[in-house]
């Protein structure tokens, strides 16, 4: 079948491990003809947006990518997005299935006009917004989401097979904020790249990685990663907690970009022995880093790394957020309920002192994680009709 993915609400960066990259990759692996229509904007290694000047090409997964420029002033940070020649490209691609990633762009109306003339197309829509990352201010909540983006979602309801929330909280957002009928919504989790999970499990690679950073065989390696900014300052608490632990064999490896205003605080805690900061890493290397860990800790807001780590079969400590507890498969996760150094220390100490309990966490993570959070399986499910 011909599947066209519409990814026009946010930037799509080639080679990343985000959902739009992974589902298109595995739709292609599953034998479909796959095209992604997205913007020209991508994320640079410094965390800033930049333009990809290529317009039509095939990415490394064999997926056809069509990048459209915005109409008018071409600044991607604008809230309202209309694109040049979207209709022309949809007509040219002739999709059997249209998968729309997010509804927060104005050209949803353009897509609806196309669907009115092509009612044989199966449509699936997903949502990546919830109250932790969206609708946090009066204008965002009451105008953008409750009026404009709700209207966009509602206009797609008559043509869509299913609306997916990629977290339980995002399913609720579809129902309560956008008014999508509950019987038309479902959870479609994010996950891990099956191929990279297998590659990263190579014991020689794990040994080489630990040796590179002077992590001994009997060291208990904790890993955390992602963007360290004002929304995820809890990483600094984790660093302080590890610094305070009396066990010399407990080590922490931190990767990701750091917001400028937090660099001094982070650098003060890095000693290159107990705590190491290794900078930004690409998505391929993130699999290798997590594979080398004994425990992964995410003390701040949800990120796509949570599902990736579960898919890699690793036990975790995560911050509790209402609507994100789907990563707990029956004992593989411990949750943090306060933003305190003390609580993080208590949780780590619990796992260090109770080996039987930690072994149970590892067992649940290994046996269940790769089954539920496999992008191959997620991609199959994503285009199944009721």
mmCIF file of C-alpha atoms in Angstrom:
data_model
loop_
_atom_site.group_PDB
_atom_site.id
_atom_site.type_symbol
_atom_site.label_atom_id
_atom_site.label_comp_id
_atom_site.label_asym_id
_atom_site.label_seq_id
_atom_site.Cartn_x
_atom_site.Cartn_y
_atom_site.Cartn_z
ATOM 1 C CA UNK A 1 0.000 0.000 0.000
ATOM 2 C CA UNK A 2 1.017 3.606 -0.514
ATOM 3 C CA UNK A 3 1.297 5.384 2.849
ATOM 4 C CA UNK A 4 1.841 9.137 3.041
ATOM 5 C CA UNK A 5 2.840 10.580 6.394
ATOM 6 C CA UNK A 6 2.037 14.249 7.013
ATOM 7 C CA UNK A 7 4.527 15.738 9.485
ATOM 8 C CA UNK A 8 3.889 19.469 9.205
ATOM 9 C CA UNK A 9 3.287 20.510 12.815
ATOM 10 C CA UNK A 10 6.928 20.228 13.907
ATOM 11 C CA UNK A 11 10.432 19.731 12.533
ATOM 12 C CA UNK A 12 11.552 16.298 11.356
ATOM 13 C CA UNK A 13 15.282 15.583 11.513
ATOM 14 C CA UNK A 14 16.710 12.711 9.470
ATOM 15 C CA UNK A 15 18.331 9.950 11.504
ATOM 16 C CA UNK A 16 16.603 10.763 14.767
ATOM 17 C CA UNK A 17 14.695 8.282 16.892
ATOM 18 C CA UNK A 18 11.403 10.178 17.000
ATOM 19 C CA UNK A 19 8.094 8.543 16.248
ATOM 20 C CA UNK A 20 7.706 10.021 12.757
ATOM 21 C CA UNK A 21 11.168 8.693 11.806
ATOM 22 C CA UNK A 22 10.527 5.240 13.252
ATOM 23 C CA UNK A 23 7.012 4.549 11.971
ATOM 24 C CA UNK A 24 7.949 5.571 8.435
ATOM 25 C CA UNK A 25 11.064 3.373 8.647
ATOM 26 C CA UNK A 26 9.116 0.304 9.744
ATOM 27 C CA UNK A 27 6.233 0.884 7.339
ATOM 28 C CA UNK A 28 8.895 0.731 4.637
ATOM 29 C CA UNK A 29 10.462 -2.423 6.145
ATOM 30 C CA UNK A 30 6.988 -3.994 6.263
ATOM 31 C CA UNK A 31 6.810 -3.658 2.476
ATOM 32 C CA UNK A 32 4.761 -0.501 1.949
ATOM 33 C CA UNK A 33 5.587 2.383 -0.373
ATOM 34 C CA UNK A 34 6.181 5.283 2.019
ATOM 35 C CA UNK A 35 6.383 9.039 1.568
ATOM 36 C CA UNK A 36 6.834 11.663 4.262
ATOM 37 C CA UNK A 37 5.674 15.237 3.619
ATOM 38 C CA UNK A 38 7.260 17.612 6.095
ATOM 39 C CA UNK A 39 8.733 21.100 6.466
ATOM 40 C CA UNK A 40 12.242 22.242 5.551
ATOM 41 C CA UNK A 41 13.103 22.798 9.208
ATOM 42 C CA UNK A 42 15.283 20.400 11.196
ATOM 43 C CA UNK A 43 17.096 20.395 14.550
ATOM 44 C CA UNK A 44 20.827 21.147 14.557
ATOM 45 C CA UNK A 45 23.286 19.518 16.981
ATOM 46 C CA UNK A 46 23.281 22.708 19.070
ATOM 47 C CA UNK A 47 19.547 22.401 19.724
ATOM 48 C CA UNK A 48 18.648 25.219 17.331
ATOM 49 C CA UNK A 49 16.403 25.061 14.272
ATOM 50 C CA UNK A 50 17.941 25.274 10.831
ATOM 51 C CA UNK A 51 16.800 24.766 7.242
ATOM 52 C CA UNK A 52 17.331 21.625 5.202
ATOM 53 C CA UNK A 53 17.618 22.977 1.679
ATOM 54 C CA UNK A 54 16.863 19.575 0.075
ATOM 55 C CA UNK A 55 13.287 19.332 -1.176
ATOM 56 C CA UNK A 56 12.717 15.833 -2.619
ATOM 57 C CA UNK A 57 14.984 12.897 -1.744
ATOM 58 C CA UNK A 58 15.088 9.400 -0.222
ATOM 59 C CA UNK A 59 16.410 9.127 3.322
ATOM 60 C CA UNK A 60 18.638 6.335 4.662
ATOM 61 C CA UNK A 61 15.561 4.172 5.402
ATOM 62 C CA UNK A 62 14.432 4.322 1.753
ATOM 63 C CA UNK A 63 11.532 6.629 2.611
ATOM 64 C CA UNK A 64 10.721 9.353 0.095
ATOM 65 C CA UNK A 65 10.889 12.750 1.789
ATOM 66 C CA UNK A 66 9.181 15.835 0.395
ATOM 67 C CA UNK A 67 10.063 19.039 2.240
ATOM 68 C CA UNK A 68 7.716 21.994 1.769
ATOM 69 C CA UNK A 69 8.447 25.649 2.436
ATOM 70 C CA UNK A 70 6.012 27.807 4.358
ATOM 71 C CA UNK A 71 3.830 30.373 2.652
ATOM 72 C CA UNK A 72 4.595 33.959 3.558
ATOM 73 C CA UNK A 73 7.349 34.747 6.031
ATOM 74 C CA UNK A 74 9.231 31.477 6.289
ATOM 75 C CA UNK A 75 9.846 31.255 10.052
ATOM 76 C CA UNK A 76 8.997 27.872 11.493
ATOM 77 C CA UNK A 77 8.452 29.252 14.973
ATOM 78 C CA UNK A 78 5.205 30.817 13.736
ATOM 79 C CA UNK A 79 2.193 29.152 15.366
ATOM 80 C CA UNK A 80 0.091 29.088 12.200
ATOM 81 C CA UNK A 81 1.531 27.120 9.330
ATOM 82 C CA UNK A 82 0.439 27.007 5.684
ATOM 83 C CA UNK A 83 2.650 25.286 3.140
ATOM 84 C CA UNK A 84 3.308 25.681 -0.558
ATOM 85 C CA UNK A 85 1.961 23.018 -2.928
ATOM 86 C CA UNK A 86 0.643 20.579 -0.309
ATOM 87 C CA UNK A 87 -2.381 19.667 -2.434
ATOM 88 C CA UNK A 88 -0.225 19.168 -5.523
ATOM 89 C CA UNK A 89 2.018 16.725 -3.697
ATOM 90 C CA UNK A 90 -0.906 14.797 -2.186
ATOM 91 C CA UNK A 91 -2.476 14.422 -5.626
ATOM 92 C CA UNK A 92 0.839 13.305 -7.083
ATOM 93 C CA UNK A 93 1.503 10.720 -4.344
ATOM 94 C CA UNK A 94 -2.000 9.174 -4.478
ATOM 95 C CA UNK A 95 -2.029 7.644 -0.966
ATOM 96 C CA UNK A 96 -4.055 4.617 0.071
ATOM 97 C CA UNK A 97 -3.372 5.586 3.693
ATOM 98 C CA UNK A 98 -2.768 9.044 5.101
ATOM 99 C CA UNK A 99 -1.100 9.230 8.527
ATOM 100 C CA UNK A 100 -1.301 12.738 9.997
ATOM 101 C CA UNK A 101 1.115 13.498 12.843
ATOM 102 C CA UNK A 102 -0.505 16.137 15.081
ATOM 103 C CA UNK A 103 -3.306 18.533 14.137
ATOM 104 C CA UNK A 104 -1.651 21.802 15.188
ATOM 105 C CA UNK A 105 -1.146 23.375 11.759
ATOM 106 C CA UNK A 106 -3.535 25.325 9.584
ATOM 107 C CA UNK A 107 -3.119 23.157 6.497
ATOM 108 C CA UNK A 108 -5.311 20.521 8.151
ATOM 109 C CA UNK A 109 -8.073 22.370 6.282
ATOM 110 C CA UNK A 110 -6.198 21.789 3.019
ATOM 111 C CA UNK A 111 -5.980 18.076 3.808
ATOM 112 C CA UNK A 112 -9.712 17.938 4.584
ATOM 113 C CA UNK A 113 -10.514 19.481 1.202
ATOM 114 C CA UNK A 114 -8.364 16.750 -0.408
ATOM 115 C CA UNK A 115 -10.125 14.014 1.598
ATOM 116 C CA UNK A 116 -13.556 15.280 0.546
ATOM 117 C CA UNK A 117 -12.592 14.435 -3.025
ATOM 118 C CA UNK A 118 -10.822 11.173 -2.122
ATOM 119 C CA UNK A 119 -13.086 9.380 0.330
ATOM 120 C CA UNK A 120 -11.484 5.974 -0.291
ATOM 121 C CA UNK A 121 -8.321 6.983 1.614
ATOM 122 C CA UNK A 122 -7.911 5.552 5.112
ATOM 123 C CA UNK A 123 -6.836 8.247 7.560
ATOM 124 C CA UNK A 124 -5.043 7.898 10.899
ATOM 125 C CA UNK A 125 -4.197 10.863 13.130
ATOM 126 C CA UNK A 126 -1.950 11.069 16.147
ATOM 127 C CA UNK A 127 -1.464 13.584 18.936
ATOM 128 C CA UNK A 128 1.687 14.520 20.852
ATOM 129 C CA UNK A 129 0.177 17.271 23.014
ATOM 130 C CA UNK A 130 -0.837 17.093 26.664
ATOM 131 C CA UNK A 131 -0.942 19.499 29.589
ATOM 132 C CA UNK A 132 2.741 18.994 30.412
ATOM 133 C CA UNK A 133 4.005 20.326 27.073
ATOM 134 C CA UNK A 134 1.026 22.309 25.695
ATOM 135 C CA UNK A 135 -1.877 24.540 26.719
ATOM 136 C CA UNK A 136 0.166 25.850 29.648
ATOM 137 C CA UNK A 137 -0.829 29.524 29.249
ATOM 138 C CA UNK A 138 -4.187 31.247 28.816
ATOM 139 C CA UNK A 139 -3.756 31.975 25.088
ATOM 140 C CA UNK A 140 -2.321 28.544 24.327
ATOM 141 C CA UNK A 141 -5.068 26.725 26.220
ATOM 142 C CA UNK A 142 -8.156 28.778 25.412
ATOM 143 C CA UNK A 143 -7.408 30.036 21.902
ATOM 144 C CA UNK A 144 -4.859 27.780 20.212
ATOM 145 C CA UNK A 145 -5.923 24.396 21.590
ATOM 146 C CA UNK A 146 -9.522 24.835 22.744
ATOM 147 C CA UNK A 147 -10.575 26.737 19.619
ATOM 148 C CA UNK A 148 -8.185 26.510 16.659
ATOM 149 C CA UNK A 149 -6.554 23.097 17.008
ATOM 150 C CA UNK A 150 -9.798 21.621 18.346
ATOM 151 C CA UNK A 151 -11.494 22.815 15.166
ATOM 152 C CA UNK A 152 -8.759 21.172 13.072
ATOM 153 C CA UNK A 153 -9.170 17.872 14.917
ATOM 154 C CA UNK A 154 -12.966 18.025 14.623
ATOM 155 C CA UNK A 155 -12.745 18.610 10.875
ATOM 156 C CA UNK A 156 -10.812 15.320 10.513
ATOM 157 C CA UNK A 157 -13.220 13.211 12.596
ATOM 158 C CA UNK A 158 -15.590 12.265 9.708
ATOM 159 C CA UNK A 159 -12.696 11.024 7.561
ATOM 160 C CA UNK A 160 -10.497 9.267 10.134
ATOM 161 C CA UNK A 161 -10.330 5.628 11.147
ATOM 162 C CA UNK A 162 -8.655 6.404 14.453
ATOM 163 C CA UNK A 163 -7.008 9.116 16.545
ATOM 164 C CA UNK A 164 -3.968 8.030 18.527
ATOM 165 C CA UNK A 165 -2.505 9.559 21.645
ATOM 166 C CA UNK A 166 1.129 8.554 22.087
ATOM 167 C CA UNK A 167 0.750 8.720 25.884
ATOM 168 C CA UNK A 168 -2.343 7.996 27.982
ATOM 169 C CA UNK A 169 -2.341 11.710 28.852
ATOM 170 C CA UNK A 170 -2.437 12.502 25.139
ATOM 171 C CA UNK A 171 -5.401 10.213 24.554
ATOM 172 C CA UNK A 172 -7.207 12.171 27.272
ATOM 173 C CA UNK A 173 -6.154 15.429 25.603
ATOM 174 C CA UNK A 174 -7.762 14.300 22.347
ATOM 175 C CA UNK A 175 -11.029 13.561 24.135
ATOM 176 C CA UNK A 176 -11.208 16.408 26.641
ATOM 177 C CA UNK A 177 -9.485 19.262 24.805
ATOM 178 C CA UNK A 178 -10.223 18.454 21.155
ATOM 179 C CA UNK A 179 -13.575 16.715 21.630
ATOM 180 C CA UNK A 180 -12.661 13.630 19.599
ATOM 181 C CA UNK A 181 -15.139 10.787 20.342
ATOM 182 C CA UNK A 182 -13.663 8.401 22.901
ATOM 183 C CA UNK A 183 -14.557 5.359 20.777
ATOM 184 C CA UNK A 184 -12.430 6.801 17.976
ATOM 185 C CA UNK A 185 -9.293 7.188 20.132
ATOM 186 C CA UNK A 186 -6.622 4.743 21.220
ATOM 187 C CA UNK A 187 -3.170 4.637 22.793
ATOM 188 C CA UNK A 188 -0.308 4.112 20.334
ATOM 189 C CA UNK A 189 2.891 4.076 22.359
ATOM 190 C CA UNK A 190 6.237 5.350 21.191
ATOM 191 C CA UNK A 191 9.062 2.839 21.362
ATOM 192 C CA UNK A 192 12.509 1.613 20.372
ATOM 193 C CA UNK A 193 14.081 0.829 17.011
ATOM 194 C CA UNK A 194 14.196 -2.992 16.934
ATOM 195 C CA UNK A 195 17.347 -3.095 14.784
ATOM 196 C CA UNK A 196 19.277 -0.735 17.054
ATOM 197 C CA UNK A 197 18.159 -2.600 20.183
ATOM 198 C CA UNK A 198 19.690 -5.809 18.819
ATOM 199 C CA UNK A 199 22.900 -4.051 17.704
ATOM 200 C CA UNK A 200 23.374 -2.360 21.088
ATOM 201 C CA UNK A 201 23.096 -5.661 22.992
ATOM 202 C CA UNK A 202 26.455 -6.825 21.606
ATOM 203 C CA UNK A 203 28.507 -7.638 24.716
ATOM 204 C CA UNK A 204 31.797 -6.579 23.108
ATOM 205 C CA UNK A 205 30.356 -3.149 22.287
ATOM 206 C CA UNK A 206 29.096 -2.786 25.863
ATOM 207 C CA UNK A 207 32.477 -3.748 27.301
ATOM 208 C CA UNK A 208 34.286 -1.334 24.952
ATOM 209 C CA UNK A 209 31.939 1.503 25.862
ATOM 210 C CA UNK A 210 32.387 0.992 29.607
ATOM 211 C CA UNK A 211 36.168 0.787 29.196
ATOM 212 C CA UNK A 212 36.156 4.036 27.206
ATOM 213 C CA UNK A 213 34.671 5.863 30.174
ATOM 214 C CA UNK A 214 36.608 3.917 32.840
ATOM 215 C CA UNK A 215 33.490 2.090 34.079
ATOM 216 C CA UNK A 216 34.632 -1.143 35.722
ATOM 217 C CA UNK A 217 32.806 -4.439 35.465
ATOM 218 C CA UNK A 218 31.571 -4.224 39.046
ATOM 219 C CA UNK A 219 30.622 -0.529 38.828
ATOM 220 C CA UNK A 220 26.909 0.254 39.038
ATOM 221 C CA UNK A 221 26.409 2.572 36.071
ATOM 222 C CA UNK A 222 23.480 4.978 36.056
ATOM 223 C CA UNK A 223 22.712 6.797 32.803
ATOM 224 C CA UNK A 224 20.506 9.791 32.083
ATOM 225 C CA UNK A 225 20.131 11.727 28.859
ATOM 226 C CA UNK A 226 18.246 14.344 26.915
ATOM 227 C CA UNK A 227 17.999 18.098 26.869
ATOM 228 C CA UNK A 228 18.886 19.698 30.207
ATOM 229 C CA UNK A 229 16.883 22.904 30.421
ATOM 230 C CA UNK A 230 14.670 24.762 32.880
ATOM 231 C CA UNK A 231 11.915 22.184 32.313
ATOM 232 C CA UNK A 232 14.279 19.332 33.229
ATOM 233 C CA UNK A 233 16.449 20.854 35.951
ATOM 234 C CA UNK A 234 15.886 17.710 38.038
ATOM 235 C CA UNK A 235 18.928 16.232 36.245
ATOM 236 C CA UNK A 236 21.029 18.444 38.502
ATOM 237 C CA UNK A 237 19.316 16.829 41.519
ATOM 238 C CA UNK A 238 20.265 13.404 40.158
ATOM 239 C CA UNK A 239 23.886 14.492 39.786
ATOM 240 C CA UNK A 240 23.917 15.774 43.349
ATOM 241 C CA UNK A 241 22.307 12.545 44.604
ATOM 242 C CA UNK A 242 25.007 10.388 42.998
ATOM 243 C CA UNK A 243 27.672 12.760 44.306
ATOM 244 C CA UNK A 244 26.274 12.224 47.812
ATOM 245 C CA UNK A 245 26.188 8.416 47.666
ATOM 246 C CA UNK A 246 28.829 6.732 49.797
ATOM 247 C CA UNK A 247 29.290 3.734 47.470
ATOM 248 C CA UNK A 248 32.354 4.395 45.338
ATOM 249 C CA UNK A 249 31.265 1.983 42.613
ATOM 250 C CA UNK A 250 28.129 4.018 41.754
ATOM 251 C CA UNK A 251 28.828 6.058 38.604
ATOM 252 C CA UNK A 252 26.680 8.455 36.580
ATOM 253 C CA UNK A 253 26.949 9.213 32.870
ATOM 254 C CA UNK A 254 25.027 12.228 31.573
ATOM 255 C CA UNK A 255 24.518 13.064 27.893
ATOM 256 C CA UNK A 256 22.553 15.704 26.009
ATOM 257 C CA UNK A 257 22.541 19.437 25.389
ATOM 258 C CA UNK A 258 22.627 21.884 28.315
ATOM 259 C CA UNK A 259 20.881 25.243 28.369
ATOM 260 C CA UNK A 260 23.452 28.001 28.739
ATOM 261 C CA UNK A 261 22.141 29.248 32.087
ATOM 262 C CA UNK A 262 22.590 25.777 33.647
ATOM 263 C CA UNK A 263 26.078 24.956 32.392
ATOM 264 C CA UNK A 264 27.867 26.330 35.441
ATOM 265 C CA UNK A 265 25.742 24.245 37.836
ATOM 266 C CA UNK A 266 26.334 21.091 35.791
ATOM 267 C CA UNK A 267 30.071 21.684 35.435
ATOM 268 C CA UNK A 268 30.465 22.118 39.204
ATOM 269 C CA UNK A 269 29.128 18.589 39.763
ATOM 270 C CA UNK A 270 31.119 16.866 37.017
ATOM 271 C CA UNK A 271 34.343 15.314 38.352
ATOM 272 C CA UNK A 272 35.025 12.883 35.458
ATOM 273 C CA UNK A 273 35.213 10.014 37.948
ATOM 274 C CA UNK A 274 31.923 9.484 39.748
ATOM 275 C CA UNK A 275 30.018 11.817 37.408
ATOM 276 C CA UNK A 276 30.797 12.279 33.720
ATOM 277 C CA UNK A 277 29.128 14.524 31.151
ATOM 278 C CA UNK A 278 29.785 13.398 27.578
ATOM 279 C CA UNK A 279 27.834 16.027 25.616
ATOM 280 C CA UNK A 280 25.331 15.569 22.822
ATOM 281 C CA UNK A 281 25.092 12.146 21.174
ATOM 282 C CA UNK A 282 23.180 10.988 18.112
ATOM 283 C CA UNK A 283 20.272 8.565 18.352
ATOM 284 C CA UNK A 284 22.385 5.540 17.336
ATOM 285 C CA UNK A 285 24.812 6.149 20.175
ATOM 286 C CA UNK A 286 22.001 6.635 22.709
ATOM 287 C CA UNK A 287 21.114 2.941 22.272
ATOM 288 C CA UNK A 288 24.717 1.933 23.022
ATOM 289 C CA UNK A 289 24.868 4.153 26.109
ATOM 290 C CA UNK A 290 21.620 2.822 27.571
ATOM 291 C CA UNK A 291 22.684 -0.762 26.806
ATOM 292 C CA UNK A 292 25.798 -0.268 28.931
ATOM 293 C CA UNK A 293 23.803 0.993 31.931
ATOM 294 C CA UNK A 294 22.713 -0.957 34.980
ATOM 295 C CA UNK A 295 19.956 1.573 35.642
ATOM 296 C CA UNK A 296 18.497 4.515 33.716
ATOM 297 C CA UNK A 297 17.084 7.507 35.600
ATOM 298 C CA UNK A 298 14.858 10.265 34.215
ATOM 299 C CA UNK A 299 14.063 12.619 37.102
ATOM 300 C CA UNK A 300 12.330 15.284 34.976
ATOM 301 C CA UNK A 301 9.602 15.651 32.378
ATOM 302 C CA UNK A 302 8.765 12.853 29.954
ATOM 303 C CA UNK A 303 10.879 12.401 26.840
ATOM 304 C CA UNK A 304 10.935 9.822 24.037
ATOM 305 C CA UNK A 305 13.913 8.207 25.748
ATOM 306 C CA UNK A 306 11.566 6.717 28.356
ATOM 307 C CA UNK A 307 9.913 4.395 25.835
ATOM 308 C CA UNK A 308 13.222 3.688 24.105
ATOM 309 C CA UNK A 309 14.778 2.502 27.373
ATOM 310 C CA UNK A 310 11.787 0.267 28.188
ATOM 311 C CA UNK A 311 12.057 -1.141 24.667
ATOM 312 C CA UNK A 312 15.719 -1.905 25.386
ATOM 313 C CA UNK A 313 14.695 -3.933 28.425
ATOM 314 C CA UNK A 314 16.332 -1.681 31.023
ATOM 315 C CA UNK A 315 14.982 -0.923 34.527
ATOM 316 C CA UNK A 316 14.251 2.751 35.193
ATOM 317 C CA UNK A 317 13.580 5.381 37.803
ATOM 318 C CA UNK A 318 11.268 8.075 36.377
ATOM 319 C CA UNK A 319 9.428 11.150 37.558
ATOM 320 C CA UNK A 320 5.748 10.390 38.129
ATOM 321 C CA UNK A 321 3.508 12.264 35.705
ATOM 322 C CA UNK A 322 -0.199 11.591 35.531
ATOM 323 C CA UNK A 323 -0.847 9.891 32.201
ATOM 324 C CA UNK A 324 2.690 8.612 31.606
ATOM 325 C CA UNK A 325 2.767 5.513 33.817
ATOM 326 C CA UNK A 326 2.299 3.239 30.784
ATOM 327 C CA UNK A 327 6.069 2.603 30.935
ATOM 328 C CA UNK A 328 5.500 0.522 34.077
ATOM 329 C CA UNK A 329 4.900 -3.019 32.835
ATOM 330 C CA UNK A 330 4.466 -4.527 36.277
ATOM 331 C CA UNK A 331 7.587 -3.692 38.229
ATOM 332 C CA UNK A 332 10.293 -2.452 35.836
ATOM 333 C CA UNK A 333 9.973 1.181 36.975
ATOM 334 C CA UNK A 334 10.279 3.077 40.254
ATOM 335 C CA UNK A 335 8.654 6.536 40.266
ATOM 336 C CA UNK A 336 9.798 9.786 41.841
ATOM 337 C CA UNK A 337 7.114 11.961 43.404
ATOM 338 C CA UNK A 338 9.100 14.985 44.548
ATOM 339 C CA UNK A 339 11.847 17.070 42.984
ATOM 340 C CA UNK A 340 14.373 16.351 45.707
ATOM 341 C CA UNK A 341 17.908 15.043 45.964
ATOM 342 C CA UNK A 342 16.870 13.018 49.003
ATOM 343 C CA UNK A 343 14.166 11.028 47.222
ATOM 344 C CA UNK A 344 16.486 10.164 44.339
ATOM 345 C CA UNK A 345 19.104 8.956 46.835
ATOM 346 C CA UNK A 346 16.492 6.835 48.633
ATOM 347 C CA UNK A 347 15.345 5.172 45.379
ATOM 348 C CA UNK A 348 18.890 4.408 44.240
ATOM 349 C CA UNK A 349 19.771 3.071 47.674
ATOM 350 C CA UNK A 350 16.662 0.844 47.632
ATOM 351 C CA UNK A 351 17.861 -0.858 44.454
ATOM 352 C CA UNK A 352 21.463 -1.131 45.615
ATOM 353 C CA UNK A 353 20.558 -2.657 48.969
ATOM 354 C CA UNK A 354 17.793 -4.992 47.804
ATOM 355 C CA UNK A 355 19.326 -7.140 45.084
ATOM 356 C CA UNK A 356 16.326 -9.466 44.866
ATOM 357 C CA UNK A 357 14.006 -6.514 44.202
ATOM 358 C CA UNK A 358 16.345 -5.073 41.562
ATOM 359 C CA UNK A 359 16.665 -8.449 39.840
ATOM 360 C CA UNK A 360 12.868 -8.571 39.606
ATOM 361 C CA UNK A 361 12.859 -5.113 37.989
ATOM 362 C CA UNK A 362 15.426 -6.283 35.454
ATOM 363 C CA UNK A 363 13.437 -9.444 34.697
ATOM 364 C CA UNK A 364 10.187 -7.561 34.011
ATOM 365 C CA UNK A 365 12.031 -4.993 31.878
ATOM 366 C CA UNK A 366 13.776 -7.627 29.787
ATOM 367 C CA UNK A 367 10.810 -9.963 29.288
ATOM 368 C CA UNK A 368 8.106 -7.405 28.544
ATOM 369 C CA UNK A 369 9.785 -4.226 27.304
ATOM 370 C CA UNK A 370 10.876 -5.320 23.851
ATOM 371 C CA UNK A 371 7.491 -6.900 23.112
ATOM 372 C CA UNK A 372 5.325 -3.869 23.894
ATOM 373 C CA UNK A 373 7.670 -1.044 22.884
ATOM 374 C CA UNK A 374 8.907 -2.481 19.573
ATOM 375 C CA UNK A 375 8.544 0.019 16.719
ATOM 376 C CA UNK A 376 8.017 -2.825 14.273
ATOM 377 C CA UNK A 377 4.947 -3.954 16.217
ATOM 378 C CA UNK A 378 3.802 -0.375 16.863
ATOM 379 C CA UNK A 379 4.019 0.372 13.133
ATOM 380 C CA UNK A 380 1.882 -2.677 12.291
ATOM 381 C CA UNK A 381 -0.761 -1.604 14.788
ATOM 382 C CA UNK A 382 -0.757 2.031 13.612
ATOM 383 C CA UNK A 383 -2.569 1.303 10.340
ATOM 384 C CA UNK A 384 -4.972 -1.413 11.470
ATOM 385 C CA UNK A 385 -8.630 -0.607 10.973
ATOM 386 C CA UNK A 386 -11.283 -1.194 13.629
#
